[in-house]
Amino acid sequence: MAVNVYVGDAMRILYYDWDEFNGEDCRDAMKRLGHEVETFRDYDDIGKRDYDCVFSFDYFPEVSEACHDHHSIYVSWVFDCPHYPLYSNTISYEENRIHIFDKRLCEELKTLGAKHVYHTPLGVNEERLRSLDLTTTPESYMHDVTFLGNLYDNEFNFFDQASFPDELKGYLEDVIKAQQLVYGKDIISDNRVIDDSLMETLRSFIRFEDTGKYSVNYDRVILDIIRKKVTVTERRKILEALGDCFDTTLYTTPDAKPIPGVNCLGLADYNSQMPYIFHNSKININMTFRCIPSGIPLRVMDVLGSGGFLITTYQDEIAEYFEEDKDLVIVRSPEEFIEKAAYYLEHDDERKEIAQSGQEKVFEKFAYTKLLPEVLTL
């Protein structure tokens, strides 16, 4: 099978379809670039078909293992964080071509032995979004302030399931409160905040089953559990504050606990509803999941690609790739969400100009057709 394929070559791509919400968009862009795309769900299909590479969103050790056995190139494009399959012992296989949306995570994987790992931001299907008539939309999709995303206040909120003694829980709650006040810097990973002695104590209250499949640093998982709790707390707190001041709408999982003053409308379909919601909400909110060290969440690309106006928490790569107050608006404290939302609800022309600029930037720099030639250079 071919292993030296370069930009411009028509490729035969065996695409691992796991019902990811953006898979159809990516496959459409691959085909428009001239590639042949076949999907599969059974790992045994690897080695039985004629192809130049295997592709998946996110990293699957089982796919990597099969590609290694058949000497096939495996291209994965990771959009989840944390994504613990990246700590599989398969990560060092020569056949892997791993693209990570987060620069800091990319550098970490290099230190763990990944031989071919690259930083690649996430993208959108510009052709599909251009083809939609987003201005003709049901009134039910028109909102003043909208957040579309997970609240994480479910059975996977492992922090609340741990039985910490009162003194330890009080300290951790103080850390969580402090982290909510800081955007773009992770204080939880600071050894002065959670030192080795405290981590040893935490291990006795948060236990894991080691399957031997992954070489996971479980201390990091404990920190991620705390970061997730920060996200749970701050999303509810900021949404409640926005709901006190503005007409605020939430699209999230049906099991989410109600938030006073916020209208929860359940899940929104990625293709048929989300672009209309983003485009027709006067203000869209992004509160970056605290486990993401530096990368741009897909939500940012999706909002801007839909021509929506976005207010987002500060993140290094957001500030690097987008021009503040021209493509989007960045906040650096919880209070700024209220201040900026109030300002832009009163300044329609500025808001619409920023939304248009943000969409142009995403189409120019982050369309799948712009990113895939690099991702598929093997």
mmCIF file of C-alpha atoms in Angstrom:
data_model
loop_
_atom_site.group_PDB
_atom_site.id
_atom_site.type_symbol
_atom_site.label_atom_id
_atom_site.label_comp_id
_atom_site.label_asym_id
_atom_site.label_seq_id
_atom_site.Cartn_x
_atom_site.Cartn_y
_atom_site.Cartn_z
ATOM 1 C CA MET A 1 0.000 0.000 0.000
ATOM 2 C CA ALA A 2 1.120 3.562 -0.684
ATOM 3 C CA VAL A 3 2.718 5.394 2.215
ATOM 4 C CA ASN A 4 4.203 8.435 0.455
ATOM 5 C CA VAL A 5 1.188 10.500 -0.564
ATOM 6 C CA TYR A 6 1.461 14.242 -0.989
ATOM 7 C CA VAL A 7 -0.834 17.223 -1.316
ATOM 8 C CA GLY A 8 -2.722 17.084 -4.599
ATOM 9 C CA ASP A 9 -2.775 13.292 -4.965
ATOM 10 C CA ALA A 10 -6.166 11.635 -5.145
ATOM 11 C CA MET A 11 -6.268 9.174 -2.267
ATOM 12 C CA ARG A 12 -8.288 6.130 -1.289
ATOM 13 C CA ILE A 13 -9.333 6.745 2.313
ATOM 14 C CA LEU A 14 -10.793 4.091 4.588
ATOM 15 C CA TYR A 15 -12.797 6.174 7.050
ATOM 16 C CA TYR A 16 -13.675 4.825 10.523
ATOM 17 C CA ASP A 17 -17.270 5.927 11.093
ATOM 18 C CA TRP A 18 -18.294 5.984 14.775
ATOM 19 C CA ASP A 19 -21.280 8.317 14.296
ATOM 20 C CA GLU A 20 -19.278 11.385 15.265
ATOM 21 C CA PHE A 21 -21.342 14.493 14.589
ATOM 22 C CA ASN A 22 -18.852 16.112 12.180
ATOM 23 C CA GLY A 23 -18.011 13.000 10.175
ATOM 24 C CA GLU A 24 -20.367 13.727 7.291
ATOM 25 C CA ASP A 25 -18.883 17.212 6.901
ATOM 26 C CA CYS A 26 -15.341 15.865 6.770
ATOM 27 C CA ARG A 27 -16.141 13.090 4.307
ATOM 28 C CA ASP A 28 -17.904 15.589 2.039
ATOM 29 C CA ALA A 29 -14.803 17.805 2.005
ATOM 30 C CA MET A 30 -12.553 14.808 1.312
ATOM 31 C CA LYS A 31 -14.670 13.910 -1.711
ATOM 32 C CA ARG A 32 -14.701 17.498 -2.980
ATOM 33 C CA LEU A 33 -10.906 17.402 -2.825
ATOM 34 C CA GLY A 34 -11.022 14.424 -5.182
ATOM 35 C CA HIS A 35 -10.440 11.579 -2.726
ATOM 36 C CA GLU A 36 -12.275 8.275 -2.692
ATOM 37 C CA VAL A 37 -13.825 7.610 0.715
ATOM 38 C CA GLU A 38 -15.128 4.307 2.055
ATOM 39 C CA THR A 39 -16.451 3.948 5.588
ATOM 40 C CA PHE A 40 -16.036 1.017 7.957
ATOM 41 C CA ARG A 41 -17.000 0.054 11.496
ATOM 42 C CA ASP A 42 -15.344 -3.345 11.872
ATOM 43 C CA TYR A 43 -11.601 -3.308 12.631
ATOM 44 C CA ASP A 44 -11.277 -6.531 10.634
ATOM 45 C CA ASP A 45 -11.942 -4.512 7.462
ATOM 46 C CA ILE A 46 -8.453 -3.044 7.795
ATOM 47 C CA GLY A 47 -6.250 -5.071 5.515
ATOM 48 C CA LYS A 48 -9.150 -6.426 3.454
ATOM 49 C CA ARG A 49 -9.687 -3.362 1.257
ATOM 50 C CA ASP A 50 -7.506 -1.327 -1.093
ATOM 51 C CA TYR A 51 -6.687 2.095 0.389
ATOM 52 C CA ASP A 52 -3.882 4.588 0.983
ATOM 53 C CA CYS A 53 -4.671 5.370 4.611
ATOM 54 C CA VAL A 54 -7.147 4.791 7.415
ATOM 55 C CA PHE A 55 -8.700 7.909 8.948
ATOM 56 C CA SER A 56 -10.671 8.657 12.101
ATOM 57 C CA PHE A 57 -11.672 11.597 14.225
ATOM 58 C CA ASP A 58 -10.173 10.953 17.673
ATOM 59 C CA TYR A 59 -7.639 8.203 18.285
ATOM 60 C CA PHE A 60 -8.603 4.538 18.544
ATOM 61 C CA PRO A 61 -5.895 2.143 19.810
ATOM 62 C CA GLU A 62 -7.707 -0.793 18.197
ATOM 63 C CA VAL A 63 -7.537 0.912 14.795
ATOM 64 C CA SER A 64 -3.882 1.766 15.373
ATOM 65 C CA GLU A 65 -3.153 -1.846 16.321
ATOM 66 C CA ALA A 66 -4.838 -3.163 13.158
ATOM 67 C CA CYS A 67 -2.988 -0.637 10.987
ATOM 68 C CA HIS A 68 0.280 -1.627 12.631
ATOM 69 C CA ASP A 69 -0.398 -5.297 11.904
ATOM 70 C CA HIS A 70 -1.112 -4.536 8.234
ATOM 71 C CA HIS A 71 1.580 -1.843 7.794
ATOM 72 C CA SER A 72 -1.113 0.736 6.942
ATOM 73 C CA ILE A 73 -0.947 4.453 7.641
ATOM 74 C CA TYR A 74 -3.402 5.589 10.328
ATOM 75 C CA VAL A 75 -4.394 9.271 10.343
ATOM 76 C CA SER A 76 -6.309 10.464 13.406
ATOM 77 C CA TRP A 77 -7.545 13.993 14.047
ATOM 78 C CA VAL A 78 -8.285 14.493 17.754
ATOM 79 C CA PHE A 79 -10.968 16.958 18.856
ATOM 80 C CA ASP A 80 -11.670 15.634 22.370
ATOM 81 C CA CYS A 81 -9.756 16.622 25.490
ATOM 82 C CA PRO A 82 -9.070 14.807 27.680
ATOM 83 C CA HIS A 83 -8.772 11.864 25.309
ATOM 84 C CA TYR A 84 -7.221 9.048 27.311
ATOM 85 C CA PRO A 85 -6.848 6.582 24.391
ATOM 86 C CA LEU A 86 -3.879 8.776 23.413
ATOM 87 C CA TYR A 87 -2.055 7.208 26.369
ATOM 88 C CA SER A 88 -2.276 3.737 24.862
ATOM 89 C CA ASN A 89 0.996 1.910 24.308
ATOM 90 C CA THR A 90 0.125 2.013 20.579
ATOM 91 C CA ILE A 91 0.938 5.731 20.445
ATOM 92 C CA SER A 92 4.542 5.117 19.363
ATOM 93 C CA TYR A 93 3.683 3.023 16.282
ATOM 94 C CA GLU A 94 5.420 4.211 13.132
ATOM 95 C CA GLU A 95 2.161 3.987 11.158
ATOM 96 C CA ASN A 96 0.409 6.685 13.230
ATOM 97 C CA ARG A 97 -0.120 10.231 11.944
ATOM 98 C CA ILE A 98 -1.797 11.990 14.873
ATOM 99 C CA HIS A 99 -3.182 15.519 14.549
ATOM 100 C CA ILE A 100 -4.075 17.291 17.798
ATOM 101 C CA PHE A 101 -6.142 20.483 18.025
ATOM 102 C CA ASP A 102 -4.230 21.647 21.119
ATOM 103 C CA LYS A 103 -0.586 22.783 20.946
ATOM 104 C CA ARG A 104 0.297 21.973 24.534
ATOM 105 C CA LEU A 105 -1.202 18.500 24.330
ATOM 106 C CA CYS A 106 0.674 17.965 21.069
ATOM 107 C CA GLU A 107 3.984 18.750 22.770
ATOM 108 C CA GLU A 108 3.114 16.438 25.673
ATOM 109 C CA LEU A 109 2.484 13.528 23.293
ATOM 110 C CA LYS A 110 5.897 14.027 21.727
ATOM 111 C CA THR A 111 7.500 13.536 25.130
ATOM 112 C CA LEU A 112 5.496 10.310 25.544
ATOM 113 C CA GLY A 113 6.979 8.763 22.410
ATOM 114 C CA ALA A 114 4.543 9.682 19.626
ATOM 115 C CA LYS A 115 6.719 9.797 16.493
ATOM 116 C CA HIS A 116 4.387 11.559 14.080
ATOM 117 C CA VAL A 117 2.207 14.025 15.981
ATOM 118 C CA TYR A 118 1.184 17.442 14.689
ATOM 119 C CA HIS A 119 -0.786 20.455 15.832
ATOM 120 C CA THR A 120 -3.816 21.016 13.586
ATOM 121 C CA PRO A 121 -6.771 23.227 14.610
ATOM 122 C CA LEU A 122 -10.284 21.985 13.973
ATOM 123 C CA GLY A 123 -12.378 22.935 10.959
ATOM 124 C CA VAL A 124 -15.814 23.414 9.397
ATOM 125 C CA ASN A 125 -17.520 22.439 6.148
ATOM 126 C CA GLU A 126 -17.645 25.875 4.533
ATOM 127 C CA GLU A 127 -19.599 24.640 1.497
ATOM 128 C CA ARG A 128 -22.437 23.242 3.588
ATOM 129 C CA LEU A 129 -22.628 26.354 5.741
ATOM 130 C CA ARG A 130 -22.578 28.636 2.682
ATOM 131 C CA SER A 131 -25.418 26.647 1.126
ATOM 132 C CA LEU A 132 -27.764 27.182 4.085
ATOM 133 C CA ASP A 133 -30.217 30.071 4.077
ATOM 134 C CA LEU A 134 -29.596 30.926 7.709
ATOM 135 C CA THR A 135 -31.617 34.139 7.599
ATOM 136 C CA THR A 136 -34.912 32.304 7.044
ATOM 137 C CA THR A 137 -35.300 30.501 10.315
ATOM 138 C CA PRO A 138 -38.050 29.704 12.822
ATOM 139 C CA GLU A 139 -38.581 32.340 15.487
ATOM 140 C CA SER A 140 -37.870 29.621 18.070
ATOM 141 C CA TYR A 141 -34.164 29.779 17.076
ATOM 142 C CA MET A 142 -33.901 33.545 17.703
ATOM 143 C CA HIS A 143 -32.421 34.355 21.101
ATOM 144 C CA ASP A 144 -30.597 37.185 22.822
ATOM 145 C CA VAL A 145 -27.951 35.088 24.617
ATOM 146 C CA THR A 146 -27.312 31.415 23.861
ATOM 147 C CA PHE A 147 -25.044 28.707 25.202
ATOM 148 C CA LEU A 148 -25.005 25.388 23.360
ATOM 149 C CA GLY A 149 -22.961 22.766 25.161
ATOM 150 C CA ASN A 150 -22.674 20.220 27.944
ATOM 151 C CA LEU A 151 -23.061 21.168 31.603
ATOM 152 C CA TYR A 152 -21.358 17.909 32.741
ATOM 153 C CA ASP A 153 -23.527 17.736 35.868
ATOM 154 C CA ASN A 154 -24.292 14.054 35.367
ATOM 155 C CA GLU A 155 -23.015 10.670 36.517
ATOM 156 C CA PHE A 156 -19.598 11.446 35.009
ATOM 157 C CA ASN A 157 -19.034 14.297 37.459
ATOM 158 C CA PHE A 158 -16.731 12.106 39.552
ATOM 159 C CA PHE A 159 -15.694 14.923 41.904
ATOM 160 C CA ASP A 160 -19.110 14.969 43.537
ATOM 161 C CA GLN A 161 -19.067 11.180 43.883
ATOM 162 C CA ALA A 162 -15.888 11.142 45.985
ATOM 163 C CA SER A 163 -16.288 11.128 49.776
ATOM 164 C CA PHE A 164 -13.700 13.724 50.736
ATOM 165 C CA PRO A 165 -13.304 14.678 54.415
ATOM 166 C CA ASP A 166 -14.658 18.155 55.154
ATOM 167 C CA GLU A 167 -11.262 19.881 55.450
ATOM 168 C CA LEU A 168 -9.982 18.461 52.155
ATOM 169 C CA LYS A 169 -13.244 19.180 50.362
ATOM 170 C CA GLY A 170 -13.192 22.751 51.650
ATOM 171 C CA TYR A 171 -9.671 23.282 50.315
ATOM 172 C CA LEU A 172 -10.545 21.814 46.914
ATOM 173 C CA GLU A 173 -13.649 23.991 46.699
ATOM 174 C CA ASP A 174 -11.438 27.049 47.364
ATOM 175 C CA VAL A 175 -9.126 25.937 44.529
ATOM 176 C CA ILE A 176 -12.116 25.508 42.238
ATOM 177 C CA LYS A 177 -13.402 28.993 43.096
ATOM 178 C CA ALA A 178 -9.968 30.500 42.454
ATOM 179 C CA GLN A 179 -9.633 28.760 39.078
ATOM 180 C CA GLN A 180 -12.977 30.166 37.959
ATOM 181 C CA LEU A 181 -11.512 33.664 38.227
ATOM 182 C CA VAL A 182 -8.577 32.898 35.914
ATOM 183 C CA TYR A 183 -8.836 32.257 32.165
ATOM 184 C CA GLY A 184 -5.968 30.991 30.033
ATOM 185 C CA LYS A 185 -3.883 29.706 32.951
ATOM 186 C CA ASP A 186 -4.319 26.406 34.744
ATOM 187 C CA ILE A 187 -3.585 26.903 38.453
ATOM 188 C CA ILE A 188 -4.698 23.348 39.265
ATOM 189 C CA SER A 189 -1.515 21.894 37.734
ATOM 190 C CA ASP A 190 0.654 24.208 39.880
ATOM 191 C CA ASN A 191 2.517 22.063 42.418
ATOM 192 C CA ARG A 192 2.101 24.845 44.959
ATOM 193 C CA VAL A 193 -1.667 24.390 44.739
ATOM 194 C CA ILE A 194 -1.805 20.586 44.703
ATOM 195 C CA ASP A 195 1.560 19.302 45.906
ATOM 196 C CA ASP A 196 2.818 15.712 46.020
ATOM 197 C CA SER A 197 1.539 15.144 49.546
ATOM 198 C CA LEU A 198 -1.948 16.354 48.703
ATOM 199 C CA MET A 199 -1.975 14.277 45.506
ATOM 200 C CA GLU A 200 -1.102 11.183 47.522
ATOM 201 C CA THR A 201 -4.088 11.923 49.758
ATOM 202 C CA LEU A 202 -6.376 12.420 46.752
ATOM 203 C CA ARG A 203 -5.336 9.022 45.374
ATOM 204 C CA SER A 204 -6.813 7.376 48.440
ATOM 205 C CA PHE A 205 -10.252 8.890 47.693
ATOM 206 C CA ILE A 206 -10.289 8.618 43.890
ATOM 207 C CA ARG A 207 -9.401 5.134 42.704
ATOM 208 C CA PHE A 208 -9.085 3.693 39.202
ATOM 209 C CA GLU A 209 -9.185 0.263 37.658
ATOM 210 C CA ASP A 210 -5.925 -0.196 35.756
ATOM 211 C CA THR A 211 -6.726 -2.349 32.706
ATOM 212 C CA GLY A 212 -3.139 -2.287 31.448
ATOM 213 C CA LYS A 213 -4.304 -1.004 28.038
ATOM 214 C CA TYR A 214 -3.213 2.584 28.628
ATOM 215 C CA SER A 215 -0.132 4.133 30.200
ATOM 216 C CA VAL A 216 -2.222 6.789 31.887
ATOM 217 C CA ASN A 217 -0.812 9.124 34.487
ATOM 218 C CA TYR A 218 -3.635 8.794 36.990
ATOM 219 C CA ASP A 219 -2.506 11.886 38.858
ATOM 220 C CA ARG A 220 -3.378 13.786 35.687
ATOM 221 C CA VAL A 221 -6.797 12.121 35.611
ATOM 222 C CA ILE A 222 -7.400 13.344 39.167
ATOM 223 C CA LEU A 223 -6.501 16.873 38.089
ATOM 224 C CA ASP A 224 -8.872 16.519 35.128
ATOM 225 C CA ILE A 225 -11.656 15.491 37.510
ATOM 226 C CA ILE A 226 -11.076 18.718 39.438
ATOM 227 C CA ARG A 227 -10.916 20.736 36.185
ATOM 228 C CA LYS A 228 -14.203 19.205 35.106
ATOM 229 C CA LYS A 229 -15.773 20.275 38.393
ATOM 230 C CA VAL A 230 -14.537 23.820 37.698
ATOM 231 C CA THR A 231 -16.363 23.648 34.354
ATOM 232 C CA VAL A 232 -19.542 22.306 35.971
ATOM 233 C CA THR A 233 -19.549 25.092 38.540
ATOM 234 C CA GLU A 234 -18.610 28.012 36.331
ATOM 235 C CA ARG A 235 -20.984 27.170 33.484
ATOM 236 C CA ARG A 236 -23.942 27.073 35.844
ATOM 237 C CA LYS A 237 -22.801 30.204 37.680
ATOM 238 C CA ILE A 238 -22.193 32.276 34.539
ATOM 239 C CA LEU A 239 -25.418 31.123 32.898
ATOM 240 C CA GLU A 240 -27.399 31.989 36.026
ATOM 241 C CA ALA A 241 -25.802 35.451 36.078
ATOM 242 C CA LEU A 242 -26.616 35.947 32.391
ATOM 243 C CA GLY A 243 -30.163 34.715 33.004
ATOM 244 C CA ASP A 244 -30.613 37.347 35.719
ATOM 245 C CA CYS A 245 -29.829 40.093 33.195
ATOM 246 C CA PHE A 246 -30.832 38.889 29.735
ATOM 247 C CA ASP A 247 -33.106 36.542 27.815
ATOM 248 C CA THR A 248 -30.795 33.514 28.034
ATOM 249 C CA THR A 249 -31.247 30.151 26.329
ATOM 250 C CA LEU A 250 -29.446 26.872 26.903
ATOM 251 C CA TYR A 251 -29.209 23.897 24.547
ATOM 252 C CA THR A 252 -27.856 20.867 26.383
ATOM 253 C CA THR A 253 -28.532 17.269 27.376
ATOM 254 C CA PRO A 254 -32.028 16.459 28.685
ATOM 255 C CA ASP A 255 -30.664 15.267 32.051
ATOM 256 C CA ALA A 256 -29.159 18.666 32.906
ATOM 257 C CA LYS A 257 -30.327 20.246 36.131
ATOM 258 C CA PRO A 258 -32.437 23.412 35.604
ATOM 259 C CA ILE A 259 -30.770 26.820 35.957
ATOM 260 C CA PRO A 260 -32.901 29.653 37.377
ATOM 261 C CA GLY A 261 -33.717 32.291 34.756
ATOM 262 C CA VAL A 262 -32.395 30.200 31.847
ATOM 263 C CA ASN A 263 -34.659 28.631 29.226
ATOM 264 C CA CYS A 264 -33.394 25.091 28.529
ATOM 265 C CA LEU A 265 -34.468 23.699 25.148
ATOM 266 C CA GLY A 266 -32.631 20.348 25.198
ATOM 267 C CA LEU A 267 -30.286 19.061 22.521
ATOM 268 C CA ALA A 268 -29.836 20.680 19.111
ATOM 269 C CA ASP A 269 -28.922 18.657 16.025
ATOM 270 C CA TYR A 270 -25.455 19.499 14.699
ATOM 271 C CA ASN A 271 -26.489 19.816 11.053
ATOM 272 C CA SER A 272 -30.171 20.718 10.950
ATOM 273 C CA GLN A 273 -30.492 23.080 13.928
ATOM 274 C CA MET A 274 -27.176 24.281 15.310
ATOM 275 C CA PRO A 275 -26.088 26.625 12.468
ATOM 276 C CA TYR A 276 -29.484 28.371 12.553
ATOM 277 C CA ILE A 277 -29.293 28.801 16.330
ATOM 278 C CA PHE A 278 -25.767 30.220 16.203
ATOM 279 C CA HIS A 279 -26.542 32.542 13.299
ATOM 280 C CA ASN A 280 -29.751 33.935 14.763
ATOM 281 C CA SER A 281 -28.720 34.287 18.406
ATOM 282 C CA LYS A 282 -27.596 37.832 19.017
ATOM 283 C CA ILE A 283 -24.855 36.564 21.329
ATOM 284 C CA ASN A 284 -23.349 33.075 21.566
ATOM 285 C CA ILE A 285 -21.281 32.129 24.595
ATOM 286 C CA ASN A 286 -18.234 29.852 24.763
ATOM 287 C CA MET A 287 -16.921 28.766 28.153
ATOM 288 C CA THR A 288 -13.949 26.557 27.257
ATOM 289 C CA PHE A 289 -13.839 23.168 28.971
ATOM 290 C CA ARG A 290 -11.116 23.506 31.606
ATOM 291 C CA CYS A 291 -9.367 20.282 30.558
ATOM 292 C CA ILE A 292 -8.342 21.934 27.247
ATOM 293 C CA PRO A 293 -4.875 23.434 27.880
ATOM 294 C CA SER A 294 -4.588 25.908 24.996
ATOM 295 C CA GLY A 295 -6.608 24.779 21.948
ATOM 296 C CA ILE A 296 -9.618 26.257 20.175
ATOM 297 C CA PRO A 297 -12.800 24.297 20.974
ATOM 298 C CA LEU A 298 -14.851 23.146 17.992
ATOM 299 C CA ARG A 299 -17.735 25.259 19.315
ATOM 300 C CA VAL A 300 -15.763 28.407 18.446
ATOM 301 C CA MET A 301 -15.329 27.269 14.829
ATOM 302 C CA ASP A 302 -18.974 26.205 14.595
ATOM 303 C CA VAL A 303 -20.340 29.504 15.911
ATOM 304 C CA LEU A 304 -18.145 31.645 13.681
ATOM 305 C CA GLY A 305 -18.608 29.374 10.664
ATOM 306 C CA SER A 306 -22.375 29.840 11.038
ATOM 307 C CA GLY A 307 -21.953 33.618 10.994
ATOM 308 C CA GLY A 308 -22.746 33.870 14.688
ATOM 309 C CA PHE A 309 -21.432 36.496 17.077
ATOM 310 C CA LEU A 310 -19.275 34.964 19.831
ATOM 311 C CA ILE A 311 -18.153 35.985 23.306
ATOM 312 C CA THR A 312 -15.571 33.487 24.567
ATOM 313 C CA THR A 313 -13.329 32.922 27.549
ATOM 314 C CA TYR A 314 -9.663 33.651 26.877
ATOM 315 C CA GLN A 315 -7.614 30.793 25.469
ATOM 316 C CA ASP A 316 -4.057 31.141 24.132
ATOM 317 C CA GLU A 317 -4.819 29.775 20.677
ATOM 318 C CA ILE A 318 -8.059 31.745 20.330
ATOM 319 C CA ALA A 319 -6.086 34.933 20.916
ATOM 320 C CA GLU A 320 -3.357 33.706 18.537
ATOM 321 C CA TYR A 321 -5.567 32.803 15.577
ATOM 322 C CA PHE A 322 -8.366 35.382 15.879
ATOM 323 C CA GLU A 323 -8.273 39.150 16.163
ATOM 324 C CA GLU A 324 -9.934 40.285 19.364
ATOM 325 C CA ASP A 325 -12.948 42.603 18.945
ATOM 326 C CA LYS A 326 -12.742 42.104 15.174
ATOM 327 C CA ASP A 327 -13.453 38.367 14.691
ATOM 328 C CA LEU A 328 -14.872 37.623 18.148
ATOM 329 C CA VAL A 329 -14.945 39.023 21.666
ATOM 330 C CA ILE A 330 -12.748 37.626 24.465
ATOM 331 C CA VAL A 331 -13.452 37.890 28.183
ATOM 332 C CA ARG A 332 -10.861 37.457 30.919
ATOM 333 C CA SER A 333 -13.124 37.393 33.965
ATOM 334 C CA PRO A 334 -16.657 36.150 34.736
ATOM 335 C CA GLU A 335 -17.881 39.719 35.220
ATOM 336 C CA GLU A 336 -16.925 40.623 31.678
ATOM 337 C CA PHE A 337 -19.550 38.256 30.300
ATOM 338 C CA ILE A 338 -22.262 40.547 31.675
ATOM 339 C CA GLU A 339 -20.488 43.755 30.623
ATOM 340 C CA LYS A 340 -19.754 42.605 27.067
ATOM 341 C CA ALA A 341 -23.175 41.026 26.553
ATOM 342 C CA ALA A 342 -24.912 44.221 27.697
ATOM 343 C CA TYR A 343 -22.756 46.333 25.379
ATOM 344 C CA TYR A 344 -23.201 44.244 22.245
ATOM 345 C CA LEU A 345 -26.936 43.750 22.740
ATOM 346 C CA GLU A 346 -27.137 47.528 22.398
ATOM 347 C CA HIS A 347 -24.753 47.801 19.425
ATOM 348 C CA ASP A 348 -26.243 45.761 16.601
ATOM 349 C CA ASP A 349 -24.026 47.082 13.805
ATOM 350 C CA GLU A 350 -20.781 46.355 15.670
ATOM 351 C CA ARG A 351 -22.029 42.915 16.607
ATOM 352 C CA LYS A 352 -22.990 42.016 13.041
ATOM 353 C CA GLU A 353 -19.693 43.343 11.659
ATOM 354 C CA ILE A 354 -17.703 41.180 14.091
ATOM 355 C CA ALA A 355 -19.804 38.112 13.256
ATOM 356 C CA GLN A 356 -19.190 38.604 9.529
ATOM 357 C CA SER A 357 -15.446 39.045 10.043
ATOM 358 C CA GLY A 358 -15.296 35.918 12.205
ATOM 359 C CA GLN A 359 -17.055 33.864 9.562
ATOM 360 C CA GLU A 360 -14.715 35.122 6.831
ATOM 361 C CA LYS A 361 -11.694 34.198 8.985
ATOM 362 C CA VAL A 362 -12.974 30.661 9.609
ATOM 363 C CA PHE A 363 -13.796 30.081 5.933
ATOM 364 C CA GLU A 364 -10.379 31.401 4.904
ATOM 365 C CA LYS A 365 -8.235 29.572 7.478
ATOM 366 C CA PHE A 366 -10.238 26.693 8.971
ATOM 367 C CA ALA A 367 -12.341 25.187 6.182
ATOM 368 C CA TYR A 368 -11.872 21.421 5.916
ATOM 369 C CA THR A 369 -10.724 21.905 2.326
ATOM 370 C CA LYS A 370 -7.907 24.144 3.651
ATOM 371 C CA LEU A 371 -6.877 21.849 6.502
ATOM 372 C CA LEU A 372 -7.257 18.368 5.011
ATOM 373 C CA PRO A 373 -4.403 18.665 2.462
ATOM 374 C CA GLU A 374 -2.028 19.037 5.425
ATOM 375 C CA VAL A 375 -3.734 16.326 7.491
ATOM 376 C CA LEU A 376 -3.571 13.887 4.582
ATOM 377 C CA THR A 377 0.085 14.504 3.770
ATOM 378 C CA LEU A 378 1.463 11.182 4.911
#
